[in-house]
Short mmCIF file of C-alpha atoms in Angstrom, two decimals:
data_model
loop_
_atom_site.label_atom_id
_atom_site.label_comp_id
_atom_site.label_asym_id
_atom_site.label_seq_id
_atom_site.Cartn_x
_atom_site.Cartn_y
_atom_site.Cartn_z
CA UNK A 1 122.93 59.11 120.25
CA UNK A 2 122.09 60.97 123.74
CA UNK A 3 119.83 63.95 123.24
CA UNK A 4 121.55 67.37 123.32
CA UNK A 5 121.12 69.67 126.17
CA UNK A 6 119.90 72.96 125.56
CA UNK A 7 122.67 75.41 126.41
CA UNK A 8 121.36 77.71 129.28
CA UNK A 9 123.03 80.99 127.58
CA UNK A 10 121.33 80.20 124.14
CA UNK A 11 118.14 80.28 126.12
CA UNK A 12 118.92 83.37 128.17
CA UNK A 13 119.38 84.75 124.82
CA UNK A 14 116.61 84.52 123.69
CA UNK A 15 114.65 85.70 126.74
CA UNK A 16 116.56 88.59 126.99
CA UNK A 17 116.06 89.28 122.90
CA UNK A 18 112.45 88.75 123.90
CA UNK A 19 111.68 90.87 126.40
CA UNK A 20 113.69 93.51 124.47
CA UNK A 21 111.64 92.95 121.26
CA UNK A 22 108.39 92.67 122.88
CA UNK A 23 107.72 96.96 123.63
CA UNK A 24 108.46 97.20 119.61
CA UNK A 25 106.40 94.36 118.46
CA UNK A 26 103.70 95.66 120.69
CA UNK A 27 103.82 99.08 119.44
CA UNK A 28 104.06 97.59 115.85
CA UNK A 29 100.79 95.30 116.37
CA UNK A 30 98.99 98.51 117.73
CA UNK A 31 100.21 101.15 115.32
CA UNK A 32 100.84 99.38 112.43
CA UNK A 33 99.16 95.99 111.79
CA UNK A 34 95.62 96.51 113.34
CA UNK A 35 94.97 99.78 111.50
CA UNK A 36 96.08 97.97 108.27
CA UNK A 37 93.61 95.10 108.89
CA UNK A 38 91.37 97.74 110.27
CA UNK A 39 91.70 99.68 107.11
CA UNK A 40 91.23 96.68 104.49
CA UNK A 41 88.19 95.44 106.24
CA UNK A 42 86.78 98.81 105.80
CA UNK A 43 87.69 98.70 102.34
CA UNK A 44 85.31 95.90 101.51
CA UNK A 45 82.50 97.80 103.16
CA UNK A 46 80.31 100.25 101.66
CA UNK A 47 78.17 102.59 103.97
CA UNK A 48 74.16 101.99 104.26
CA UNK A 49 71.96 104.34 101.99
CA UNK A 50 69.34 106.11 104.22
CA UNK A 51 65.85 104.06 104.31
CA UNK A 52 63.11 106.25 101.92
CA UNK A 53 59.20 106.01 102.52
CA UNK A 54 57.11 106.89 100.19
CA UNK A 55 54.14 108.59 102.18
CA UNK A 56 50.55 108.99 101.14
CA UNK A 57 48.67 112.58 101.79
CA UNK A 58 44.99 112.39 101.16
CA UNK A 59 42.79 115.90 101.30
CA UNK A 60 39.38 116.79 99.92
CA UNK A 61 41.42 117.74 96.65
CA UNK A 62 42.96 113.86 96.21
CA UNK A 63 45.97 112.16 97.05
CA UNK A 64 49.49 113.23 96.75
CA UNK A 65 52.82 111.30 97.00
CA UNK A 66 55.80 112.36 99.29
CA UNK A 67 59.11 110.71 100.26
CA UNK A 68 60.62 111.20 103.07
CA UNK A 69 63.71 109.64 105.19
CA UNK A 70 62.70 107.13 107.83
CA UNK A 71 65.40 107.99 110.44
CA UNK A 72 64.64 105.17 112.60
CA UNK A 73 64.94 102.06 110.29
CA UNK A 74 68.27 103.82 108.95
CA UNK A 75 69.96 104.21 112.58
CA UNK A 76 68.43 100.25 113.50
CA UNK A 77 70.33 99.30 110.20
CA UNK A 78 73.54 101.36 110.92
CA UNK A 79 73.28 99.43 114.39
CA UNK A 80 72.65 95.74 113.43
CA UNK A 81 75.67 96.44 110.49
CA UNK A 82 78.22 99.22 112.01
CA UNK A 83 80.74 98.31 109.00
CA UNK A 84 77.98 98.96 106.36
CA UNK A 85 77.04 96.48 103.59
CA UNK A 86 79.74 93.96 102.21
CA UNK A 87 80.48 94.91 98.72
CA UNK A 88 83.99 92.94 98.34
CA UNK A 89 86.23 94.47 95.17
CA UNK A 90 83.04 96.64 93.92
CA UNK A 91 85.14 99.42 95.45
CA UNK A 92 88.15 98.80 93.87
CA UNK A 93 86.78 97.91 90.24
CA UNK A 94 84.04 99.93 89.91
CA UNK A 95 83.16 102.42 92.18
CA UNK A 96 84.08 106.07 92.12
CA UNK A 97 87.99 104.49 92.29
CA UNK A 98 89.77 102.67 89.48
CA UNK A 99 86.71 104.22 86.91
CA UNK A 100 87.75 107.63 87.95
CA UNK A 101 90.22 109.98 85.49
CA UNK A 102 91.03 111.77 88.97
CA UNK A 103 92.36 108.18 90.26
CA UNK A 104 94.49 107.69 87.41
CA UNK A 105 96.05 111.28 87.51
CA UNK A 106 96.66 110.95 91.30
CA UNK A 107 98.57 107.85 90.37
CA UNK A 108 100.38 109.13 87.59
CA UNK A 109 101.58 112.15 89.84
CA UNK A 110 102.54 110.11 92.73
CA UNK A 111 104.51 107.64 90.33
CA UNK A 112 106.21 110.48 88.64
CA UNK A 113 106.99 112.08 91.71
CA UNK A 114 108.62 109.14 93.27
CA UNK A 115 110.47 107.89 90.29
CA UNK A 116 112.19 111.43 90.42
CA UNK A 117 112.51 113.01 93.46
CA UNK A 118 114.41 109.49 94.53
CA UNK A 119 117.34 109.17 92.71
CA UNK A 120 117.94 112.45 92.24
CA UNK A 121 117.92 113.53 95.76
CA UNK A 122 120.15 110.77 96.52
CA UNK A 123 122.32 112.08 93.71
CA UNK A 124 122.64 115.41 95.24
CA UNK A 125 123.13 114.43 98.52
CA UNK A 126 125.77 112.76 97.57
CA UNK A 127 127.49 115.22 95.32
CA UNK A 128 127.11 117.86 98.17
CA UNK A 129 128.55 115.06 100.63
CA UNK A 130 131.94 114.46 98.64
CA UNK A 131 131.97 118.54 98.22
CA UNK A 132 131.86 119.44 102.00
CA UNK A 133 133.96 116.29 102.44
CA UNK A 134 136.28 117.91 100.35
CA UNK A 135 136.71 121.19 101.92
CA UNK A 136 139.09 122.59 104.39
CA UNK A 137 137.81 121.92 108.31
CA UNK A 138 137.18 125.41 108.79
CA UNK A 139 134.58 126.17 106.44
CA UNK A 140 132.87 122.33 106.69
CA UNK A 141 130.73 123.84 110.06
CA UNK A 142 129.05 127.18 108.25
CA UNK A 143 129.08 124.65 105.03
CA UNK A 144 127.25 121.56 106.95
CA UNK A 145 124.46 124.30 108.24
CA UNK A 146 123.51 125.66 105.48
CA UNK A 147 123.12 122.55 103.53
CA UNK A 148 120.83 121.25 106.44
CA UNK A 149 118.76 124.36 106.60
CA UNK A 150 115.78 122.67 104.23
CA UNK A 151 115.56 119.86 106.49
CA UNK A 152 115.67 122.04 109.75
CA UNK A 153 112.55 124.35 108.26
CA UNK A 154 109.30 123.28 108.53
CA UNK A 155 108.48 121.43 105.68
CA UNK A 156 104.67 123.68 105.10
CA UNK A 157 106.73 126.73 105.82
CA UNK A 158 109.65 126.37 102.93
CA UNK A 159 106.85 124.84 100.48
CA UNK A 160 104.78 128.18 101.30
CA UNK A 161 107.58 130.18 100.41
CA UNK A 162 108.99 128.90 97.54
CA UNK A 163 104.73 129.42 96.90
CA UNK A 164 104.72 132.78 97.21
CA UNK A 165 108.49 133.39 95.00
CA UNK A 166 106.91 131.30 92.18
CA UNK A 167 103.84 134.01 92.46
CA UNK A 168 103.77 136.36 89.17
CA UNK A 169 105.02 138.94 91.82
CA UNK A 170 107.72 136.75 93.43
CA UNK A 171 110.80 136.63 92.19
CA UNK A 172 111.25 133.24 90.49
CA UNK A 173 107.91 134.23 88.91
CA UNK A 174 109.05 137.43 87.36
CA UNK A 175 112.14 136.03 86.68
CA UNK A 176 110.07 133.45 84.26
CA UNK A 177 107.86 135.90 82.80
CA UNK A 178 111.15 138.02 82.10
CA UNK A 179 113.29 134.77 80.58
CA UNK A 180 109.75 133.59 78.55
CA UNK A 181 109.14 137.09 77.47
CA UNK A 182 106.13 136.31 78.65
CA UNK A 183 104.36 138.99 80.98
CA UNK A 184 101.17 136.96 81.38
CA UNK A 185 102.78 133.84 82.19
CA UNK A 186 102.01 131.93 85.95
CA UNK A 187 103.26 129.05 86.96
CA UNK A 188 100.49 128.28 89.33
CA UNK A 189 97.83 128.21 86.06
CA UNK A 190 100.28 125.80 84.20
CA UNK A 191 99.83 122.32 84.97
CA UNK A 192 103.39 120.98 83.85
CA UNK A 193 105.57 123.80 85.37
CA UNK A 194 103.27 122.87 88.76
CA UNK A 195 104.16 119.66 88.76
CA UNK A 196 108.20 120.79 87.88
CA UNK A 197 107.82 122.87 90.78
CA UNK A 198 106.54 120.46 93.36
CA UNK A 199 109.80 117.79 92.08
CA UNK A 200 111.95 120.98 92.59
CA UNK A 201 110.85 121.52 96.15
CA UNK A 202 110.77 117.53 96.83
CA UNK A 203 114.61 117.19 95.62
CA UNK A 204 115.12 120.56 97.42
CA UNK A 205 114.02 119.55 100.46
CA UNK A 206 114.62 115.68 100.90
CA UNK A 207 118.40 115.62 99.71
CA UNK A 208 120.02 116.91 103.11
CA UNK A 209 118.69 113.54 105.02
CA UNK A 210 121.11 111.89 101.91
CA UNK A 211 123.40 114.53 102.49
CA UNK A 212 123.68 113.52 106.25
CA UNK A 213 123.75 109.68 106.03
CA UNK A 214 126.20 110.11 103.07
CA UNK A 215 128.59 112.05 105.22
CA UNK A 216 128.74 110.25 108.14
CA UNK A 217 129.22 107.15 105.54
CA UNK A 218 132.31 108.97 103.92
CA UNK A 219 134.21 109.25 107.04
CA UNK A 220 134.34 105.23 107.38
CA UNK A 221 135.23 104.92 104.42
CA UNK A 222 139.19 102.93 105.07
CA UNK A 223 141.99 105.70 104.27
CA UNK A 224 144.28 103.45 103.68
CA UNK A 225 142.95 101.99 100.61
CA UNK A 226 142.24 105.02 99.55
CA UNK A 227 145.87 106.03 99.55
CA UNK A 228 146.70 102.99 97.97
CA UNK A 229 144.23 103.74 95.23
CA UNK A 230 145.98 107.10 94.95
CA UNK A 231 149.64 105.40 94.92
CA UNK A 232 148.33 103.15 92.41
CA UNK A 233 147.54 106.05 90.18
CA UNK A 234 143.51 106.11 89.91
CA UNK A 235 141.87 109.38 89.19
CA UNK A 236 139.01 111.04 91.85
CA UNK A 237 136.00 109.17 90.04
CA UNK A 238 137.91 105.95 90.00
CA UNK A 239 138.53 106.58 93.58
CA UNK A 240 134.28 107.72 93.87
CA UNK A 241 133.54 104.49 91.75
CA UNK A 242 135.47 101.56 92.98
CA UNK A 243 136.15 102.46 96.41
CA UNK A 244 133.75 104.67 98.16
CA UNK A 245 130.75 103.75 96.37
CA UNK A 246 130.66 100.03 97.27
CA UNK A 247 131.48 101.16 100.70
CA UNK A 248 128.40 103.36 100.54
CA UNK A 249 125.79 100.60 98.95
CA UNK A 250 124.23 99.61 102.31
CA UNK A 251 123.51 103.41 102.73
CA UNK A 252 122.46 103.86 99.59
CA UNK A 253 119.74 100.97 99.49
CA UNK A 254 118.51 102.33 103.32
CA UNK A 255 117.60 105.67 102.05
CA UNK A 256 116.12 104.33 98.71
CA UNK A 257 113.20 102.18 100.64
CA UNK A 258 112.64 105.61 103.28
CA UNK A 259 112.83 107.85 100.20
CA UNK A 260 110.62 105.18 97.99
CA UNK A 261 108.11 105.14 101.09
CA UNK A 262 108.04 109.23 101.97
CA UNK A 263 107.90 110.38 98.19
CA UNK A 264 104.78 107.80 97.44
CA UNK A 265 102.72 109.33 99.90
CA UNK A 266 103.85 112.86 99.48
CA UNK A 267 101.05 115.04 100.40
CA UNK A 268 102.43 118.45 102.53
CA UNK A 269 104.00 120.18 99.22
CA UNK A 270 100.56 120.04 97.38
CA UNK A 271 98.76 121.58 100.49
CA UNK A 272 101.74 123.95 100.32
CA UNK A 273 101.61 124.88 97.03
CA UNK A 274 97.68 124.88 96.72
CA UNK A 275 98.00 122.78 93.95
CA UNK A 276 95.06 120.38 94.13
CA UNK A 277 93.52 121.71 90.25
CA UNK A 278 96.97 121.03 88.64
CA UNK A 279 98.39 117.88 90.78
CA UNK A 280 96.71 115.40 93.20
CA UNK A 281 98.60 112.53 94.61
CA UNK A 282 97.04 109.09 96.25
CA UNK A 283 97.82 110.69 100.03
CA UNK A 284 95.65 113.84 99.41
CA UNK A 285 93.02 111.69 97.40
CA UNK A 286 92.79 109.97 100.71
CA UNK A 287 92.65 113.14 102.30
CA UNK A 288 89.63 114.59 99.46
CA UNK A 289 87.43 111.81 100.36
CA UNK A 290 87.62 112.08 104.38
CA UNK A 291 86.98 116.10 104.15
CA UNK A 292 84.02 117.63 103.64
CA UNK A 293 80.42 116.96 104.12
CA UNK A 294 80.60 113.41 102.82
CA UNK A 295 83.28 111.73 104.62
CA UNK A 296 83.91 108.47 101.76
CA UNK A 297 85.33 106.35 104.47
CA UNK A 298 85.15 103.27 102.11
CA UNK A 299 86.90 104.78 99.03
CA UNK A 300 89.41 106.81 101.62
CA UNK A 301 90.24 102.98 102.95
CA UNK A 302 90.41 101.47 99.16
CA UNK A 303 92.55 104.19 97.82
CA UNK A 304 94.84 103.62 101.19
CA UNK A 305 94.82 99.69 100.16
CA UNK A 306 95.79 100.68 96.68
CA UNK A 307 98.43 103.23 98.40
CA UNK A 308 100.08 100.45 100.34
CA UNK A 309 99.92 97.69 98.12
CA UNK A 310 101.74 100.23 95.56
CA UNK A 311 104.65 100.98 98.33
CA UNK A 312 105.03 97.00 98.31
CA UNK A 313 105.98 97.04 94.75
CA UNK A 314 108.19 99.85 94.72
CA UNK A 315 110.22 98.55 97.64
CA UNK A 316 109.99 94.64 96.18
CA UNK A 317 113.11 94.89 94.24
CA UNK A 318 114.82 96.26 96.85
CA UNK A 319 114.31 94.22 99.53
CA UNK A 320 114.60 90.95 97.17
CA UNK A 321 118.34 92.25 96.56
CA UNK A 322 118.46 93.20 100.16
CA UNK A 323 118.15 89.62 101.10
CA UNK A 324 120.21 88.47 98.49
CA UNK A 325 123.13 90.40 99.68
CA UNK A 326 122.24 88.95 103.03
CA UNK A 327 122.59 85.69 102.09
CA UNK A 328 125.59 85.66 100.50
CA UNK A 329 127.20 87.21 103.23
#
């Protein structure tokens, strides 16, 4: 059989889809990959110890012993090795990481926070969607605005003052001290109402981006089988159920992997909160070991391994249905 030609529009297809991809895979390799390979590589590395002399003083009264830091054999070994020594996984097994109680509470936060300020800020996006949905057209403007208003303020401004009303002066905190009976109580010296508060703010203040995609979904969603639903007889949650809700799946699964991703490395509502003693999460681990006067550059880099390699998993079984949905399609 002759050969086939290659059309000439399949080819200026794929230029054109090249040159059009090529500023985002550029910015991608430069923003994204390298400092991920950057970051593992640094992972494996330990930093050099400082080079120690021992130094003998002898006086008419004897000889002492004295050690001292040889400056120049530690800055000609910080030169001839710039990444430090190669340690491989001693990091991640069995150095100041995976050994640590603080590790495992950081990971137990960050889990806990994920697995609930996700669905249910997806939840109640979606219940204050079909609400404003629901309302007459001239109260959905003032409505829409104030339901946006925790995703217009600055995230460290809202988590500082829901801070200061949780304070044993505020007035959520007297408000608990009056419903406990309890004039001593403070929620900022209680680990488990810290961590309450901090999935309180999260649901609080992630919800209106579900809130938005949600309600731009709902007004695709095809009126006329909705009517026909309604002729048919089915009630408002059969309506919800069988006809908006598949409708809404693609939306649904694209702000579970940017909610799964944002709420595993949540880090601004402990700074907010000051709530480092009660509740640490793998982001402001990250952050622990780069402040300071010892900056832990190689456990910073394995706990940022351990940080992305745990986003991986989370978003696994999405994706995987992702892609199955894909195919049969």
């Amino acid at each position: 059989p002759l050969p086939r030609l290659a059309n000439p529009r399949d080819t200026m297809k794929h230029r054109t889809f090249f040159w059009f991809f090529l500023p985002t895979a550029t910015a991608m390799l430069l923003f994204i990959a390298f400092p991920i390979v950057s970051v593992v590589i640094q992972s494996v590395y330990a930093p050099h110890s400082q080079v120690v002399v021992e130094v003998e003083n002898c006086g008419p009264f004897g000889c002492t012993r004295s050690s001292s830091v040889d400056q120049a054999a530690t800055r000609a070994l910080r030169e001839a090795e710039p990444l430090g020594r190669f340690v491989g996984l001693e990091i991640y097994l069995n150095t100041n990481r995976l050994l640590r109680l603080p590790f495992y509470g950081a990971l137990a936060f960050t889990l806990t926070y994920t697995a609930l300020v996700t669905p249910l800020s997806i939840m109640l996006g979606f219940v204050v969607a079909l609400s404003v949905n629901a309302l007459p057209r001239v109260l959905k403007g003032p409505t829409i605005f104030f339901s946006l208003l925790p995703m217009i303020v600055t995230p460290l401004v809202g988590g500082l003052i829901l801070f200061w009303m949780t304070d044993s002066r505020g007035v959520l905190g007297a408000f608990f001290q009056y419903l406990t009976g309890d004039p001593n109580l403070s929620v900022k010296a209680s680990t488990p109402m810290m961590w309450a508060m901090l999935i309180v703010y999260g649901i609080w203040s992630t919800a209106p981006f579900a809130f938005v995609v949600y309600y731009a979904g709902l007004q695709t969603v095809p009126q006329d089988t909705l009517e026909s639903a309604m002729i048919d007889g089915a009630t408002r949650w059969q309506r919800i159920r069988y006809v908006m809700l598949p409708h809404l799946l693609p939306l649904t699964t694209f702000m579970a992997l940017i909610k799964l991703m944002d709420n595993f490395r949540v880090f601004e509502p402990i700074i907010s909160f000051s709530a480092s003693a009660h509740a640490q999460s793998l982001s402001y681990f990250i952050y622990s070991d780069l402040g300071g006067e010892t900056r832990l550059l190689s456990s910073a880099a394995a706990t940022s391994v351990l940080t992305i390699v745990g986003i991986i998993i989370l978003l696994s079984p999405v994706l995987v249905r992702t892609w199955r949905n894909f195919g049969k399609a």
